[in-house]
PDB file of C-alpha atoms in Angstrom:
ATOM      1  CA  UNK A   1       8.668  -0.164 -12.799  1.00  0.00           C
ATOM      2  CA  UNK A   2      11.153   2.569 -12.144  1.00  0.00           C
ATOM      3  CA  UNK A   3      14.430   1.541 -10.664  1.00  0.00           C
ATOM      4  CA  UNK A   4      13.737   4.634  -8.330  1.00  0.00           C
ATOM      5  CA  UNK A   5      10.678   3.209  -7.014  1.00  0.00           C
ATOM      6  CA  UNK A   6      10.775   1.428  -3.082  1.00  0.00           C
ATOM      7  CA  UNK A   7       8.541  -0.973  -1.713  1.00  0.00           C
ATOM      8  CA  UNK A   8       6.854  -0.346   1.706  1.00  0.00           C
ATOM      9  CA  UNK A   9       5.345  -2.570   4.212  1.00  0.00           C
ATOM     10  CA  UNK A  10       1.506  -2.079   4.973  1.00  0.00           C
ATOM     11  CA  UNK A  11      -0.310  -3.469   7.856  1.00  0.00           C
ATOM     12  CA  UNK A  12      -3.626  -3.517   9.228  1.00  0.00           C
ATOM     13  CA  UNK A  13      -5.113  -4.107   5.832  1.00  0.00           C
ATOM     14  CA  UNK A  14      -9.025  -6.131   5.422  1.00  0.00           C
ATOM     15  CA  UNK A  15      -8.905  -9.777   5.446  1.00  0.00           C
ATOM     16  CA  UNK A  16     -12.650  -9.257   3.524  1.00  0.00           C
ATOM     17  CA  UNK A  17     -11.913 -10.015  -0.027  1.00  0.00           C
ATOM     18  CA  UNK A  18     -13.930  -7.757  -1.206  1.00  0.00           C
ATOM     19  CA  UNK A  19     -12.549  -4.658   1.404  1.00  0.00           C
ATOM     20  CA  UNK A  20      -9.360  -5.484   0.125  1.00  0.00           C
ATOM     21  CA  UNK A  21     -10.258  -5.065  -3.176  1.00  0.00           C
ATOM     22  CA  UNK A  22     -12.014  -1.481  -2.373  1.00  0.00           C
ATOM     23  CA  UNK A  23      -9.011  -0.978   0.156  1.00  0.00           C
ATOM     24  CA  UNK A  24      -6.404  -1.352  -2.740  1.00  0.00           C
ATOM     25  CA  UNK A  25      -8.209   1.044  -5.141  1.00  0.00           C
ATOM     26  CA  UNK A  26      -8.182   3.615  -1.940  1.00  0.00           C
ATOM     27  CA  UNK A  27      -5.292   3.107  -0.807  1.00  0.00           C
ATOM     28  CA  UNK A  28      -3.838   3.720  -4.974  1.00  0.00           C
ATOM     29  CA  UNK A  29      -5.851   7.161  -4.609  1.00  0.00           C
ATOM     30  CA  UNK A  30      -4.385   7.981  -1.549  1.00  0.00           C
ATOM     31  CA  UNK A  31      -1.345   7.068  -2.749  1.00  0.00           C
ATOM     32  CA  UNK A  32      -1.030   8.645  -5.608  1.00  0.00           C
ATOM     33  CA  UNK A  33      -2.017  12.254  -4.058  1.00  0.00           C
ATOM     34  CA  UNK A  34       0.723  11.508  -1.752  1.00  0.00           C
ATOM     35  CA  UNK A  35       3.730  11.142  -4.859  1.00  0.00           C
ATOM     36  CA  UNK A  36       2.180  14.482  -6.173  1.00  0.00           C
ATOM     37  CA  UNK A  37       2.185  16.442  -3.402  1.00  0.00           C
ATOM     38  CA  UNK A  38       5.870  15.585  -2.540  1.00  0.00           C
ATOM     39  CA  UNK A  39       6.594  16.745  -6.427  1.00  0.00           C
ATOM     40  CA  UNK A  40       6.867  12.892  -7.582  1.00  0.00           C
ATOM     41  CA  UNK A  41       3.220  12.647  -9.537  1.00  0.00           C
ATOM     42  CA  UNK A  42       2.341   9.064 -10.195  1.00  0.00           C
ATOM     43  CA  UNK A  43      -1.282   8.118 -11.615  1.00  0.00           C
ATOM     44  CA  UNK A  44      -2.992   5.881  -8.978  1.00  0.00           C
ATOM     45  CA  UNK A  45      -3.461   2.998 -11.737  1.00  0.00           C
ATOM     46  CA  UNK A  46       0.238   2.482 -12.295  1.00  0.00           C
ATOM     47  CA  UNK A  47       1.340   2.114  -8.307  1.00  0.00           C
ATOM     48  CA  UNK A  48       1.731  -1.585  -7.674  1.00  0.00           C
ATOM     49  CA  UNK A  49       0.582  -3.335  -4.616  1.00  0.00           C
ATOM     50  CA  UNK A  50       1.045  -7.148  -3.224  1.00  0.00           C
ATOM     51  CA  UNK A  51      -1.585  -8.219  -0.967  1.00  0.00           C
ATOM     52  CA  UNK A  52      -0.795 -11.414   0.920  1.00  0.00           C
ATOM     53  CA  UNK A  53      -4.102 -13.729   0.690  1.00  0.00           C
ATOM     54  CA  UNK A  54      -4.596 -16.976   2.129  1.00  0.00           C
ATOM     55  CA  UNK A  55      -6.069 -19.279  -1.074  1.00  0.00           C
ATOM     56  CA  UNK A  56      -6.965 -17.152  -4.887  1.00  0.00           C
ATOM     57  CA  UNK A  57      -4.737 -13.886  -4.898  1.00  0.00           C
ATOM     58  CA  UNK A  58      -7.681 -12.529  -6.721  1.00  0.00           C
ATOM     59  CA  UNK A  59     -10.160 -13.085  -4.124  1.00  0.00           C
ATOM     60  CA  UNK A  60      -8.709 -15.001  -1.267  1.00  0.00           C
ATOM     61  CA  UNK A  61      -9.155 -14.257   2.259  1.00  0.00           C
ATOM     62  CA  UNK A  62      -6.792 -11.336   3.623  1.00  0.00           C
ATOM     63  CA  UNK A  63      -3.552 -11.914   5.667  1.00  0.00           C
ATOM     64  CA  UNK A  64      -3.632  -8.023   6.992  1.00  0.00           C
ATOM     65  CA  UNK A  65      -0.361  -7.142   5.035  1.00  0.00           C
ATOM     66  CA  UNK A  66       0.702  -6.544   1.470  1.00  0.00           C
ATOM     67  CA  UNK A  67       3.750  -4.214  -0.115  1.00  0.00           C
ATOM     68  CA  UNK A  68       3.070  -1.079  -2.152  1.00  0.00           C
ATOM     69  CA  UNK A  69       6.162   0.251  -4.498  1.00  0.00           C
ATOM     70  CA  UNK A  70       6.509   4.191  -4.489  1.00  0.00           C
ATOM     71  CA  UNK A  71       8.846   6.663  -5.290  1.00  0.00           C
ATOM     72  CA  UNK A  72      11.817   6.645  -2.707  1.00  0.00           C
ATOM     73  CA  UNK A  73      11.163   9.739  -1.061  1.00  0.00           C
ATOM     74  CA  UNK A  74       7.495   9.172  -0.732  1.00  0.00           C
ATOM     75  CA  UNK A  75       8.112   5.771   0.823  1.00  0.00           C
ATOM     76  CA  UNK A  76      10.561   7.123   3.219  1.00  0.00           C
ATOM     77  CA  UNK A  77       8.222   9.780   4.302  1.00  0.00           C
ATOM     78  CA  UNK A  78       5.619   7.404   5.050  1.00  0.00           C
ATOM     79  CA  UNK A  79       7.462   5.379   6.918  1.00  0.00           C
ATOM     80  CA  UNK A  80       8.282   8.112   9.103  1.00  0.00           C
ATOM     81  CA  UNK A  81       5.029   8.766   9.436  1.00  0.00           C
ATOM     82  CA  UNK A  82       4.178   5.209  10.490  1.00  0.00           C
ATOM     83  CA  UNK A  83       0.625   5.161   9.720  1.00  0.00           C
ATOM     84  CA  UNK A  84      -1.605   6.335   6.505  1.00  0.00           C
ATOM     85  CA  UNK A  85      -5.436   7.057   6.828  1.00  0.00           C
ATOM     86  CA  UNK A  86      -7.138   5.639   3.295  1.00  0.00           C
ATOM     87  CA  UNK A  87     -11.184   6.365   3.978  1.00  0.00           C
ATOM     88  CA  UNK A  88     -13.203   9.256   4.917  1.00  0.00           C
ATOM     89  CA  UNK A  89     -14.584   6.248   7.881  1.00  0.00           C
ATOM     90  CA  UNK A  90     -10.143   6.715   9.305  1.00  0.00           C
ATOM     91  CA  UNK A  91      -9.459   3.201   7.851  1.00  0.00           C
ATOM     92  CA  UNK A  92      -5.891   3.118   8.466  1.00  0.00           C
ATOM     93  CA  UNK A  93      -2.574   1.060   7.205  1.00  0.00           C
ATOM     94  CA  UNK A  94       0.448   1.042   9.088  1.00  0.00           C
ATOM     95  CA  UNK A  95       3.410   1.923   7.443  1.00  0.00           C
ATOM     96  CA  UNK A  96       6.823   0.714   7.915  1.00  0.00           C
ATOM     97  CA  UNK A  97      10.196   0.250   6.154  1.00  0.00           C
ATOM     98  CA  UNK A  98      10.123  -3.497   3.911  1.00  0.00           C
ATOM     99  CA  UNK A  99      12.619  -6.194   4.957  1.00  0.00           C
ATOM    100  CA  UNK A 100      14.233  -7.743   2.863  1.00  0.00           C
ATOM    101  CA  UNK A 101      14.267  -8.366  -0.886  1.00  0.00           C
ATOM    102  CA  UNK A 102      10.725  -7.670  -2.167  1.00  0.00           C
ATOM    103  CA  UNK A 103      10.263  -8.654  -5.765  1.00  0.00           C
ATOM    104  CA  UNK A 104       7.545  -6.259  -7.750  1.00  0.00           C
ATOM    105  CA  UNK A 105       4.355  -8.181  -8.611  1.00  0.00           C
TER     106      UNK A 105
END
């Protein structure tokens, strides 16, 4: 991952498994329209995400929260924004700055 790239903090994520799964592939194309419009393209499939999951990472029950890794000026602006609509239904993930070291997955 690019040395340029910045984790943020998401909140208000599914504890489904399998919403978070369909939440992490929005939230990628979402995502990824976000980094082009601000001039920094980035295809939805290589954005990185951490989901925290109580049990299997792969299909363990939701904690709310997980980490996404953007471009810096992307993140910043989203964190400004505080808040990032993902579905046509207004599913929603708060946005805010990560604390702390946050190793990429």
């Amino acid at each position: 991952m690019a040395s340029s790239f910045t984790p943020i903090w998401l909140g208000n994520l599914p504890h489904d498994p399998d919403k978070l799964v369909q939440a992490e592939k929005d939230l990628a194309t979402v995502l990824a329209k976000a980094c082009a419009d601000m001039g920094e393209p980035v295809d939805a499939k290589d954005l990185s995400f951490r989901f925290h999951t109580r049990g299997s990472s792969s299909n363990g029950q939701g904690l709310g929260f997980g980490f996404a890794w953007l471009p810096s000026a992307v993140a910043q602006h989203l964190v400004q924004l505080g808040r990032l609509t993902y579905t046509e239904d207004a599913d929603f993930a708060t946005v805010r700055e990560s604390r702390g070291a946050v190793p990429p997955p």
